C-alpha cells in the first residue's frame, strides 16, 4: 500500500515537471494552485454589468440589449472563448479578463450576423493608464484586436491576426466609455479583411481611433510553431 502511494506520488511529480517544462507559466504559484486543483471551476460571464460600470456603459448596454430583442443582435458572453483553449490550460483566459472589476478592461461585445459587425462597449480602468489620465495605446490596440478578432472568428473559425494597422487620432480619457465598431469587409480564401473605429460612448461624436486588419484562417495542415 505504502509503496503504491509513493509510486503514485512520484508519477504525479514527474507529470507536473513535464507540464512545467512545456508550459513555464505552470510554475507560477497562483496558476499552479488553480491548475493542479481538483475543484470544478464554473465560468463567470464577465460581459455583464457589475458595480464598476459607469452610467454611460450601463445606458449603452441597455440600448444594445434592446436591439437584441428582435434577434438582429446578440450579446456575446465572455466565457465561450475558453472553448478554444487546450485541456491543460483550462484555467487560461483572455488576458483582458484577468483584472478585478473596474480596474482593467470592462467590456461587452454584441454581434450582428446579417451585417457581419461586432460592437464592443469598453470602459478602460485605472490599471490601463499610459500618458497620465489617458488609456495606454497598447490597451486600445488590445481591445481593437479583440473586437475585430471576434468579428473575424465568428464567420472564419480559428483565425489569427496577421496585420493590425491603427491610427490613434485623439487620446482616450481613462475610465471613459468608448464604442468600438468593427465590420468584416471582405473574405479572400483564408484572408479576412476587417475595419474598425473607436468613438466616444453615447454621443459617438469623438473619433478616437481607426483601424484596419487582416486575419488569417489557420490552415489545419500547417503547424503554428
Ligand atoms: C473567439 C476568439 C476570440 C479571439 C479574440 C482575440 C483576438 C486576438 C487575436 C490575436 O491577437 S492573434 C496573436 C497575434 N498574431 C499572431 O501571433 C500571428 C502570427 N503569425 C502567424 O502565425 C502566421 O503568419 C499566420 C497564421 C497569421 C499566417 O500564416 P500561414 O502560414 O497560415 O499563412 P500564409 O503565410 O500561407 O499566408 C496566407 C495568405 O495570407 C497572406 N499574409 C499572411 N500574413 C500576412 C501579412 N502579415 N500581411 C499581408 N498578407 C499576409 C499571405 O501573403 C497569403 O496570401 P495569398 O493566399 O494571397 O498568397
PDB file of C-alpha atoms and ligand atoms in Angstrom:
ATOM      1  CA  UNK A   1       0.000   0.000   0.000  1.00  0.00           C
ATOM      2  CA  UNK A   2       2.741   2.408   1.177  1.00  0.00           C
ATOM      3  CA  UNK A   3       4.822   1.510  -1.881  1.00  0.00           C
ATOM      4  CA  UNK A   4       1.972   2.112  -4.378  1.00  0.00           C
ATOM      5  CA  UNK A   5       1.228   5.533  -2.794  1.00  0.00           C
ATOM      6  CA  UNK A   6       4.874   6.514  -3.128  1.00  0.00           C
ATOM      7  CA  UNK A   7       4.903   5.366  -6.755  1.00  0.00           C
ATOM      8  CA  UNK A   8       1.716   7.332  -7.494  1.00  0.00           C
ATOM      9  CA  UNK A   9       3.207  10.463  -5.911  1.00  0.00           C
ATOM     10  CA  UNK A  10       6.397  10.012  -7.920  1.00  0.00           C
ATOM     11  CA  UNK A  11       4.348   9.697 -11.154  1.00  0.00           C
ATOM     12  CA  UNK A  12       2.420  12.858 -10.271  1.00  0.00           C
ATOM     13  CA  UNK A  13       5.673  14.731  -9.631  1.00  0.00           C
ATOM     14  CA  UNK A  14       7.078  13.580 -12.999  1.00  0.00           C
ATOM     15  CA  UNK A  15       3.880  14.658 -14.813  1.00  0.00           C
ATOM     16  CA  UNK A  16       3.980  18.022 -13.081  1.00  0.00           C
ATOM     17  CA  UNK A  17       7.624  18.576 -14.058  1.00  0.00           C
ATOM     18  CA  UNK A  18       6.800  17.712 -17.674  1.00  0.00           C
ATOM     19  CA  UNK A  19       3.841  20.110 -17.681  1.00  0.00           C
ATOM     20  CA  UNK A  20       6.007  22.840 -16.160  1.00  0.00           C
ATOM     21  CA  UNK A  21       8.608  22.213 -18.861  1.00  0.00           C
ATOM     22  CA  UNK A  22       6.020  22.539 -21.632  1.00  0.00           C
ATOM     23  CA  UNK A  23       4.209  25.484 -20.028  1.00  0.00           C
ATOM     24  CA  UNK A  24       6.582  27.593 -17.894  1.00  0.00           C
ATOM     25  CA  UNK A  25       3.567  29.525 -16.586  1.00  0.00           C
ATOM     26  CA  UNK A  26       2.626  26.371 -14.647  1.00  0.00           C
ATOM     27  CA  UNK A  27       5.444  27.318 -12.202  1.00  0.00           C
ATOM     28  CA  UNK A  28       3.580  30.447 -11.192  1.00  0.00           C
ATOM     29  CA  UNK A  29       2.342  29.763  -7.643  1.00  0.00           C
ATOM     30  CA  UNK A  30      -1.187  31.109  -8.167  1.00  0.00           C
ATOM     31  CA  UNK A  31      -1.670  29.407 -11.533  1.00  0.00           C
ATOM     32  CA  UNK A  32      -0.155  26.180 -10.229  1.00  0.00           C
ATOM     33  CA  UNK A  33      -2.653  26.161  -7.344  1.00  0.00           C
ATOM     34  CA  UNK A  34      -5.510  26.618  -9.809  1.00  0.00           C
ATOM     35  CA  UNK A  35      -4.263  24.181 -12.444  1.00  0.00           C
ATOM     36  CA  UNK A  36      -3.465  21.368 -10.068  1.00  0.00           C
ATOM     37  CA  UNK A  37      -6.632  21.837  -8.052  1.00  0.00           C
ATOM     38  CA  UNK A  38      -9.423  19.292  -8.500  1.00  0.00           C
ATOM     39  CA  UNK A  39     -12.027  21.979  -7.765  1.00  0.00           C
ATOM     40  CA  UNK A  40     -14.540  22.420 -10.598  1.00  0.00           C
ATOM     41  CA  UNK A  41     -14.442  25.946 -11.946  1.00  0.00           C
ATOM     42  CA  UNK A  42     -17.738  27.466 -13.021  1.00  0.00           C
ATOM     43  CA  UNK A  43     -17.106  30.072 -15.705  1.00  0.00           C
ATOM     44  CA  UNK A  44     -18.403  33.520 -14.830  1.00  0.00           C
ATOM     45  CA  UNK A  45     -19.875  35.621 -17.586  1.00  0.00           C
ATOM     46  CA  UNK A  46     -17.858  38.834 -17.286  1.00  0.00           C
ATOM     47  CA  UNK A  47     -19.699  40.524 -20.141  1.00  0.00           C
ATOM     48  CA  UNK A  48     -22.476  41.589 -17.806  1.00  0.00           C
ATOM     49  CA  UNK A  49     -22.851  44.774 -15.736  1.00  0.00           C
ATOM     50  CA  UNK A  50     -21.019  44.944 -12.414  1.00  0.00           C
ATOM     51  CA  UNK A  51     -20.905  47.803  -9.882  1.00  0.00           C
ATOM     52  CA  UNK A  52     -17.833  49.353 -11.557  1.00  0.00           C
ATOM     53  CA  UNK A  53     -19.743  50.070 -14.755  1.00  0.00           C
ATOM     54  CA  UNK A  54     -20.421  53.776 -15.264  1.00  0.00           C
ATOM     55  CA  UNK A  55     -23.841  55.216 -16.025  1.00  0.00           C
ATOM     56  CA  UNK A  56     -22.842  55.585 -19.700  1.00  0.00           C
ATOM     57  CA  UNK A  57     -21.715  51.978 -20.003  1.00  0.00           C
ATOM     58  CA  UNK A  58     -24.972  50.757 -18.457  1.00  0.00           C
ATOM     59  CA  UNK A  59     -27.008  53.021 -20.717  1.00  0.00           C
ATOM     60  CA  UNK A  60     -25.268  51.716 -23.853  1.00  0.00           C
ATOM     61  CA  UNK A  61     -25.559  48.140 -22.573  1.00  0.00           C
ATOM     62  CA  UNK A  62     -29.323  48.592 -22.101  1.00  0.00           C
ATOM     63  CA  UNK A  63     -29.659  50.101 -25.592  1.00  0.00           C
ATOM     64  CA  UNK A  64     -27.887  47.131 -27.166  1.00  0.00           C
ATOM     65  CA  UNK A  65     -29.842  44.613 -25.088  1.00  0.00           C
ATOM     66  CA  UNK A  66     -32.990  46.207 -26.577  1.00  0.00           C
ATOM     67  CA  UNK A  67     -31.548  45.694 -30.070  1.00  0.00           C
ATOM     68  CA  UNK A  68     -31.101  42.010 -29.198  1.00  0.00           C
ATOM     69  CA  UNK A  69     -34.839  41.560 -28.651  1.00  0.00           C
ATOM     70  CA  UNK A  70     -35.660  41.121 -32.363  1.00  0.00           C
ATOM     71  CA  UNK A  71     -32.723  38.748 -32.847  1.00  0.00           C
ATOM     72  CA  UNK A  72     -30.718  41.071 -35.132  1.00  0.00           C
ATOM     73  CA  UNK A  73     -28.007  41.477 -32.483  1.00  0.00           C
ATOM     74  CA  UNK A  74     -26.722  39.044 -29.903  1.00  0.00           C
ATOM     75  CA  UNK A  75     -24.709  39.659 -26.774  1.00  0.00           C
ATOM     76  CA  UNK A  76     -21.536  37.552 -26.642  1.00  0.00           C
ATOM     77  CA  UNK A  77     -20.864  36.029 -23.218  1.00  0.00           C
ATOM     78  CA  UNK A  78     -17.240  36.188 -22.076  1.00  0.00           C
ATOM     79  CA  UNK A  79     -16.607  32.564 -21.202  1.00  0.00           C
ATOM     80  CA  UNK A  80     -17.302  30.985 -24.616  1.00  0.00           C
ATOM     81  CA  UNK A  81     -13.801  31.918 -25.802  1.00  0.00           C
ATOM     82  CA  UNK A  82     -12.304  29.383 -23.388  1.00  0.00           C
ATOM     83  CA  UNK A  83     -13.576  26.601 -25.700  1.00  0.00           C
ATOM     84  CA  UNK A  84     -10.529  27.213 -27.858  1.00  0.00           C
ATOM     85  CA  UNK A  85      -8.131  26.540 -25.012  1.00  0.00           C
ATOM     86  CA  UNK A  86      -6.415  23.191 -24.543  1.00  0.00           C
ATOM     87  CA  UNK A  87      -7.379  20.960 -21.632  1.00  0.00           C
ATOM     88  CA  UNK A  88      -4.175  21.596 -19.599  1.00  0.00           C
ATOM     89  CA  UNK A  89      -4.766  25.312 -19.875  1.00  0.00           C
ATOM     90  CA  UNK A  90      -8.442  25.252 -18.995  1.00  0.00           C
ATOM     91  CA  UNK A  91      -7.718  27.953 -16.401  1.00  0.00           C
ATOM     92  CA  UNK A  92      -6.236  30.200 -19.076  1.00  0.00           C
ATOM     93  CA  UNK A  93      -8.248  33.175 -20.105  1.00  0.00           C
ATOM     94  CA  UNK A  94      -8.083  36.121 -22.439  1.00  0.00           C
ATOM     95  CA  UNK A  95      -5.733  38.456 -20.522  1.00  0.00           C
ATOM     96  CA  UNK A  96      -8.294  41.251 -20.774  1.00  0.00           C
ATOM     97  CA  UNK A  97     -10.424  39.298 -18.305  1.00  0.00           C
ATOM     98  CA  UNK A  98      -7.737  38.899 -15.643  1.00  0.00           C
ATOM     99  CA  UNK A  99      -8.385  42.110 -13.693  1.00  0.00           C
ATOM    100  CA  UNK A 100     -10.624  42.741 -10.738  1.00  0.00           C
ATOM    101  CA  UNK A 101     -13.888  44.507 -11.553  1.00  0.00           C
ATOM    102  CA  UNK A 102     -13.324  48.057 -12.768  1.00  0.00           C
ATOM    103  CA  UNK A 103      -9.511  48.095 -12.682  1.00  0.00           C
ATOM    104  CA  UNK A 104      -8.746  46.926 -16.197  1.00  0.00           C
ATOM    105  CA  UNK A 105     -10.834  46.057 -19.227  1.00  0.00           C
ATOM    106  CA  UNK A 106     -14.579  46.299 -18.647  1.00  0.00           C
ATOM    107  CA  UNK A 107     -16.395  45.414 -21.831  1.00  0.00           C
ATOM    108  CA  UNK A 108     -19.170  43.606 -23.566  1.00  0.00           C
ATOM    109  CA  UNK A 109     -19.471  42.706 -27.248  1.00  0.00           C
ATOM    110  CA  UNK A 110     -22.539  42.417 -29.441  1.00  0.00           C
ATOM    111  CA  UNK A 111     -22.652  40.702 -32.839  1.00  0.00           C
ATOM    112  CA  UNK A 112     -24.910  41.300 -35.847  1.00  0.00           C
ATOM    113  CA  UNK A 113     -24.726  38.350 -38.222  1.00  0.00           C
ATOM    114  CA  UNK A 114     -26.569  39.974 -41.175  1.00  0.00           C
ATOM    115  CA  UNK A 115     -24.239  42.963 -41.145  1.00  0.00           C
ATOM    116  CA  UNK A 116     -21.152  40.964 -40.059  1.00  0.00           C
ATOM    117  CA  UNK A 117     -20.498  43.605 -37.418  1.00  0.00           C
ATOM    118  CA  UNK A 118     -19.200  43.427 -33.875  1.00  0.00           C
ATOM    119  CA  UNK A 119     -19.628  46.302 -31.452  1.00  0.00           C
ATOM    120  CA  UNK A 120     -17.653  46.446 -28.235  1.00  0.00           C
ATOM    121  CA  UNK A 121     -18.672  48.761 -25.385  1.00  0.00           C
ATOM    122  CA  UNK A 122     -15.454  49.376 -23.465  1.00  0.00           C
ATOM    123  CA  UNK A 123     -14.535  51.195 -20.262  1.00  0.00           C
ATOM    124  CA  UNK A 124     -10.771  51.193 -19.599  1.00  0.00           C
ATOM    125  CA  UNK A 125      -9.931  51.304 -15.894  1.00  0.00           C
ATOM    126  CA  UNK A 126      -7.036  52.856 -13.919  1.00  0.00           C
ATOM    127  CA  UNK A 127      -4.592  49.962 -14.461  1.00  0.00           C
ATOM    128  CA  UNK A 128      -4.595  50.734 -18.200  1.00  0.00           C
ATOM    129  CA  UNK A 129      -3.062  54.184 -17.914  1.00  0.00           C
ATOM    130  CA  UNK A 130      -0.403  55.328 -20.372  1.00  0.00           C
ATOM    131  CA  UNK A 131       0.123  59.088 -20.518  1.00  0.00           C
ATOM    132  CA  UNK A 132      -1.304  60.304 -17.155  1.00  0.00           C
ATOM    133  CA  UNK A 133      -5.089  60.451 -17.335  1.00  0.00           C
ATOM    134  CA  UNK A 134      -5.331  58.577 -20.626  1.00  0.00           C
ATOM    135  CA  UNK A 135      -5.512  54.992 -21.835  1.00  0.00           C
ATOM    136  CA  UNK A 136      -2.310  53.259 -22.918  1.00  0.00           C
ATOM    137  CA  UNK A 137      -2.135  52.711 -26.701  1.00  0.00           C
ATOM    138  CA  UNK A 138      -1.447  49.019 -26.134  1.00  0.00           C
ATOM    139  CA  UNK A 139      -4.689  48.681 -24.188  1.00  0.00           C
ATOM    140  CA  UNK A 140      -6.580  50.370 -27.030  1.00  0.00           C
ATOM    141  CA  UNK A 141      -4.858  48.110 -29.576  1.00  0.00           C
ATOM    142  CA  UNK A 142      -5.749  45.086 -27.456  1.00  0.00           C
ATOM    143  CA  UNK A 143      -9.424  45.935 -27.448  1.00  0.00           C
ATOM    144  CA  UNK A 144      -9.419  46.716 -31.167  1.00  0.00           C
ATOM    145  CA  UNK A 145      -7.683  43.372 -31.845  1.00  0.00           C
ATOM    146  CA  UNK A 146     -10.161  41.517 -29.621  1.00  0.00           C
ATOM    147  CA  UNK A 147     -13.169  43.166 -31.292  1.00  0.00           C
ATOM    148  CA  UNK A 148     -12.068  42.641 -34.898  1.00  0.00           C
ATOM    149  CA  UNK A 149     -10.839  39.172 -33.823  1.00  0.00           C
ATOM    150  CA  UNK A 150     -14.318  38.183 -32.703  1.00  0.00           C
ATOM    151  CA  UNK A 151     -15.793  39.729 -35.870  1.00  0.00           C
ATOM    152  CA  UNK A 152     -13.436  37.521 -37.917  1.00  0.00           C
ATOM    153  CA  UNK A 153     -13.692  34.384 -35.767  1.00  0.00           C
ATOM    154  CA  UNK A 154     -17.476  34.055 -35.899  1.00  0.00           C
ATOM    155  CA  UNK A 155     -17.613  33.548 -39.684  1.00  0.00           C
ATOM    156  CA  UNK A 156     -13.964  32.426 -40.081  1.00  0.00           C
ATOM    157  CA  UNK A 157     -13.449  29.870 -37.286  1.00  0.00           C
ATOM    158  CA  UNK A 158      -9.922  29.716 -35.859  1.00  0.00           C
ATOM    159  CA  UNK A 159      -8.171  32.871 -37.041  1.00  0.00           C
ATOM    160  CA  UNK A 160      -5.113  34.866 -36.044  1.00  0.00           C
ATOM    161  CA  UNK A 161      -4.191  38.498 -36.561  1.00  0.00           C
ATOM    162  CA  UNK A 162      -1.648  38.839 -39.358  1.00  0.00           C
ATOM    163  CA  UNK A 163      -1.805  42.618 -39.609  1.00  0.00           C
ATOM    164  CA  UNK A 164      -3.305  45.371 -37.471  1.00  0.00           C
ATOM    165  CA  UNK A 165      -2.968  48.985 -38.541  1.00  0.00           C
ATOM    166  CA  UNK A 166      -4.164  51.664 -36.124  1.00  0.00           C
ATOM    167  CA  UNK A 167      -4.368  55.431 -36.398  1.00  0.00           C
ATOM    168  CA  UNK A 168      -4.637  56.964 -32.925  1.00  0.00           C
ATOM    169  CA  UNK A 169      -6.380  60.289 -33.558  1.00  0.00           C
ATOM    170  CA  UNK A 170      -7.321  61.516 -30.071  1.00  0.00           C
ATOM    171  CA  UNK A 171      -6.296  60.280 -26.600  1.00  0.00           C
ATOM    172  CA  UNK A 172      -8.977  58.355 -24.707  1.00  0.00           C
ATOM    173  CA  UNK A 173      -9.601  59.598 -21.143  1.00  0.00           C
ATOM    174  CA  UNK A 174      -9.085  56.891 -18.519  1.00  0.00           C
ATOM    175  CA  UNK A 175     -12.355  55.389 -17.208  1.00  0.00           C
ATOM    176  CA  UNK A 176     -14.406  56.873 -20.054  1.00  0.00           C
ATOM    177  CA  UNK A 177     -16.629  54.694 -22.233  1.00  0.00           C
ATOM    178  CA  UNK A 178     -15.940  54.110 -25.915  1.00  0.00           C
ATOM    179  CA  UNK A 179     -17.727  52.228 -28.659  1.00  0.00           C
ATOM    180  CA  UNK A 180     -15.561  50.013 -30.895  1.00  0.00           C
ATOM    181  CA  UNK A 181     -17.421  49.319 -34.100  1.00  0.00           C
ATOM    182  CA  UNK A 182     -15.912  46.681 -36.395  1.00  0.00           C
ATOM    183  CA  UNK A 183     -17.019  45.046 -39.589  1.00  0.00           C
ATOM    184  CA  UNK A 184     -15.940  42.328 -41.944  1.00  0.00           C
ATOM    185  CA  UNK A 185     -15.229  43.991 -45.292  1.00  0.00           C
ATOM    186  CA  UNK A 186     -14.048  41.123 -47.448  1.00  0.00           C
ATOM    187  CA  UNK A 187     -13.025  37.457 -47.438  1.00  0.00           C
ATOM    188  CA  UNK A 188     -10.458  36.155 -49.942  1.00  0.00           C
ATOM    189  CA  UNK A 189      -9.702  32.480 -49.418  1.00  0.00           C
ATOM    190  CA  UNK A 190      -8.201  32.230 -45.902  1.00  0.00           C
ATOM    191  CA  UNK A 191      -7.833  36.018 -45.602  1.00  0.00           C
ATOM    192  CA  UNK A 192     -10.389  38.119 -43.769  1.00  0.00           C
ATOM    193  CA  UNK A 193     -10.173  41.909 -44.055  1.00  0.00           C
ATOM    194  CA  UNK A 194     -11.792  43.997 -41.346  1.00  0.00           C
ATOM    195  CA  UNK A 195     -12.085  47.644 -40.389  1.00  0.00           C
ATOM    196  CA  UNK A 196     -12.962  49.344 -37.179  1.00  0.00           C
ATOM    197  CA  UNK A 197     -13.359  52.688 -35.461  1.00  0.00           C
ATOM    198  CA  UNK A 198     -13.348  53.774 -31.834  1.00  0.00           C
ATOM    199  CA  UNK A 199     -15.664  56.599 -30.824  1.00  0.00           C
ATOM    200  CA  UNK A 200     -16.773  58.250 -27.617  1.00  0.00           C
ATOM    201  CA  UNK A 201     -19.634  56.375 -25.927  1.00  0.00           C
ATOM    202  CA  UNK A 202     -23.269  57.543 -26.052  1.00  0.00           C
ATOM    203  CA  UNK A 203     -22.802  60.581 -28.373  1.00  0.00           C
ATOM    204  CA  UNK A 204     -20.168  58.936 -30.645  1.00  0.00           C
ATOM    205  CA  UNK A 205     -19.005  62.476 -31.576  1.00  0.00           C
ATOM    206  CA  UNK A 206     -15.287  61.999 -30.976  1.00  0.00           C
ATOM    207  CA  UNK A 207     -13.407  59.709 -33.337  1.00  0.00           C
ATOM    208  CA  UNK A 208     -10.561  58.366 -31.181  1.00  0.00           C
ATOM    209  CA  UNK A 209      -9.021  55.733 -33.468  1.00  0.00           C
ATOM    210  CA  UNK A 210      -9.437  53.984 -36.778  1.00  0.00           C
ATOM    211  CA  UNK A 211      -8.027  50.602 -37.729  1.00  0.00           C
ATOM    212  CA  UNK A 212      -7.818  48.046 -40.491  1.00  0.00           C
ATOM    213  CA  UNK A 213      -6.788  44.454 -40.001  1.00  0.00           C
ATOM    214  CA  UNK A 214      -6.051  41.214 -41.763  1.00  0.00           C
ATOM    215  CA  UNK A 215      -6.900  37.917 -40.112  1.00  0.00           C
ATOM    216  CA  UNK A 216      -5.843  34.545 -41.484  1.00  0.00           C
ATOM    217  CA  UNK A 217      -7.921  31.439 -41.039  1.00  0.00           C
ATOM    218  CA  UNK A 218      -5.470  28.844 -39.761  1.00  0.00           C
ATOM    219  CA  UNK A 219      -4.538  26.063 -42.149  1.00  0.00           C
ATOM    220  CA  UNK A 220      -5.094  22.763 -40.257  1.00  0.00           C
ATOM    221  CA  UNK A 221      -2.256  21.195 -42.292  1.00  0.00           C
ATOM    222  CA  UNK A 222       0.318  23.746 -41.052  1.00  0.00           C
ATOM    223  CA  UNK A 223       1.993  23.809 -37.645  1.00  0.00           C
ATOM    224  CA  UNK A 224       1.894  27.146 -35.793  1.00  0.00           C
ATOM    225  CA  UNK A 225       5.388  26.730 -34.378  1.00  0.00           C
TER     226      UNK A 225
HETATM  227  C1  LIG B   1     -13.278  33.549 -30.136  1.00  0.00           C
HETATM  228  C2  LIG B   1     -11.920  34.039 -30.358  1.00  0.00           C
HETATM  229  C3  LIG B   1     -11.722  35.452 -29.954  1.00  0.00           C
HETATM  230  C4  LIG B   1     -10.415  35.926 -30.324  1.00  0.00           C
HETATM  231  C5  LIG B   1     -10.222  37.353 -29.882  1.00  0.00           C
HETATM  232  C6  LIG B   1      -8.813  37.655 -29.631  1.00  0.00           C
HETATM  233  C7  LIG B   1      -8.131  38.028 -30.911  1.00  0.00           C
HETATM  234  C8  LIG B   1      -6.694  38.077 -30.667  1.00  0.00           C
HETATM  235  C9  LIG B   1      -6.028  37.645 -31.931  1.00  0.00           C
HETATM  236  C10 LIG B   1      -4.549  37.719 -31.760  1.00  0.00           C
HETATM  237  O1  LIG B   1      -4.042  38.573 -31.116  1.00  0.00           O
HETATM  238  S1  LIG B   1      -3.639  36.520 -32.543  1.00  0.00           S
HETATM  239  C11 LIG B   1      -1.995  36.865 -31.935  1.00  0.00           C
HETATM  240  C12 LIG B   1      -1.184  37.725 -32.850  1.00  0.00           C
HETATM  241  N1  LIG B   1      -0.977  37.072 -34.110  1.00  0.00           N
HETATM  242  C13 LIG B   1      -0.049  36.129 -34.261  1.00  0.00           C
HETATM  243  O2  LIG B   1       0.671  35.769 -33.364  1.00  0.00           O
HETATM  244  C14 LIG B   1       0.055  35.531 -35.643  1.00  0.00           C
HETATM  245  C15 LIG B   1       1.491  35.219 -36.017  1.00  0.00           C
HETATM  246  N2  LIG B   1       1.531  34.880 -37.436  1.00  0.00           N
HETATM  247  C16 LIG B   1       1.293  33.596 -37.838  1.00  0.00           C
HETATM  248  O3  LIG B   1       1.165  32.669 -37.043  1.00  0.00           O
HETATM  249  C17 LIG B   1       1.165  33.380 -39.298  1.00  0.00           C
HETATM  250  O4  LIG B   1       1.848  34.394 -40.007  1.00  0.00           O
HETATM  251  C18 LIG B   1      -0.327  33.350 -39.757  1.00  0.00           C
HETATM  252  C19 LIG B   1      -1.043  32.187 -39.065  1.00  0.00           C
HETATM  253  C20 LIG B   1      -1.055  34.659 -39.444  1.00  0.00           C
HETATM  254  C21 LIG B   1      -0.363  33.130 -41.265  1.00  0.00           C
HETATM  255  O5  LIG B   1       0.439  32.041 -41.559  1.00  0.00           O
HETATM  256  P1  LIG B   1       0.002  30.972 -42.661  1.00  0.00           P
HETATM  257  O6  LIG B   1       1.207  30.141 -42.913  1.00  0.00           O
HETATM  258  O7  LIG B   1      -1.258  30.290 -42.277  1.00  0.00           O
HETATM  259  O8  LIG B   1      -0.326  31.906 -43.896  1.00  0.00           O
HETATM  260  P2  LIG B   1       0.495  32.113 -45.220  1.00  0.00           P
HETATM  261  O9  LIG B   1       1.856  32.636 -44.929  1.00  0.00           O
HETATM  262  O10 LIG B   1       0.369  30.863 -46.040  1.00  0.00           O
HETATM  263  O11 LIG B   1      -0.323  33.279 -45.907  1.00  0.00           O
HETATM  264  C22 LIG B   1      -1.681  33.087 -46.306  1.00  0.00           C
HETATM  265  C23 LIG B   1      -2.046  34.324 -47.108  1.00  0.00           C
HETATM  266  O12 LIG B   1      -2.070  35.458 -46.221  1.00  0.00           O
HETATM  267  C24 LIG B   1      -1.116  36.439 -46.651  1.00  0.00           C
HETATM  268  N3  LIG B   1      -0.492  37.006 -45.451  1.00  0.00           N
HETATM  269  C25 LIG B   1      -0.036  36.332 -44.369  1.00  0.00           C
HETATM  270  N4  LIG B   1       0.453  37.189 -43.458  1.00  0.00           N
HETATM  271  C26 LIG B   1       0.296  38.417 -43.980  1.00  0.00           C
HETATM  272  C27 LIG B   1       0.582  39.729 -43.528  1.00  0.00           C
HETATM  273  N5  LIG B   1       1.133  39.927 -42.332  1.00  0.00           N
HETATM  274  N6  LIG B   1       0.269  40.765 -44.327  1.00  0.00           N
HETATM  275  C28 LIG B   1      -0.301  40.578 -45.538  1.00  0.00           C
HETATM  276  N7  LIG B   1      -0.623  39.353 -46.029  1.00  0.00           N
HETATM  277  C29 LIG B   1      -0.311  38.301 -45.264  1.00  0.00           C
HETATM  278  C30 LIG B   1      -0.109  35.654 -47.490  1.00  0.00           C
HETATM  279  O13 LIG B   1       0.549  36.512 -48.414  1.00  0.00           O
HETATM  280  C31 LIG B   1      -1.023  34.658 -48.201  1.00  0.00           C
HETATM  281  O14 LIG B   1      -1.735  35.327 -49.203  1.00  0.00           O
HETATM  282  P3  LIG B   1      -2.165  34.578 -50.581  1.00  0.00           P
HETATM  283  O15 LIG B   1      -3.075  33.439 -50.148  1.00  0.00           O
HETATM  284  O16 LIG B   1      -2.867  35.618 -51.383  1.00  0.00           O
HETATM  285  O17 LIG B   1      -0.886  34.099 -51.183  1.00  0.00           O
END
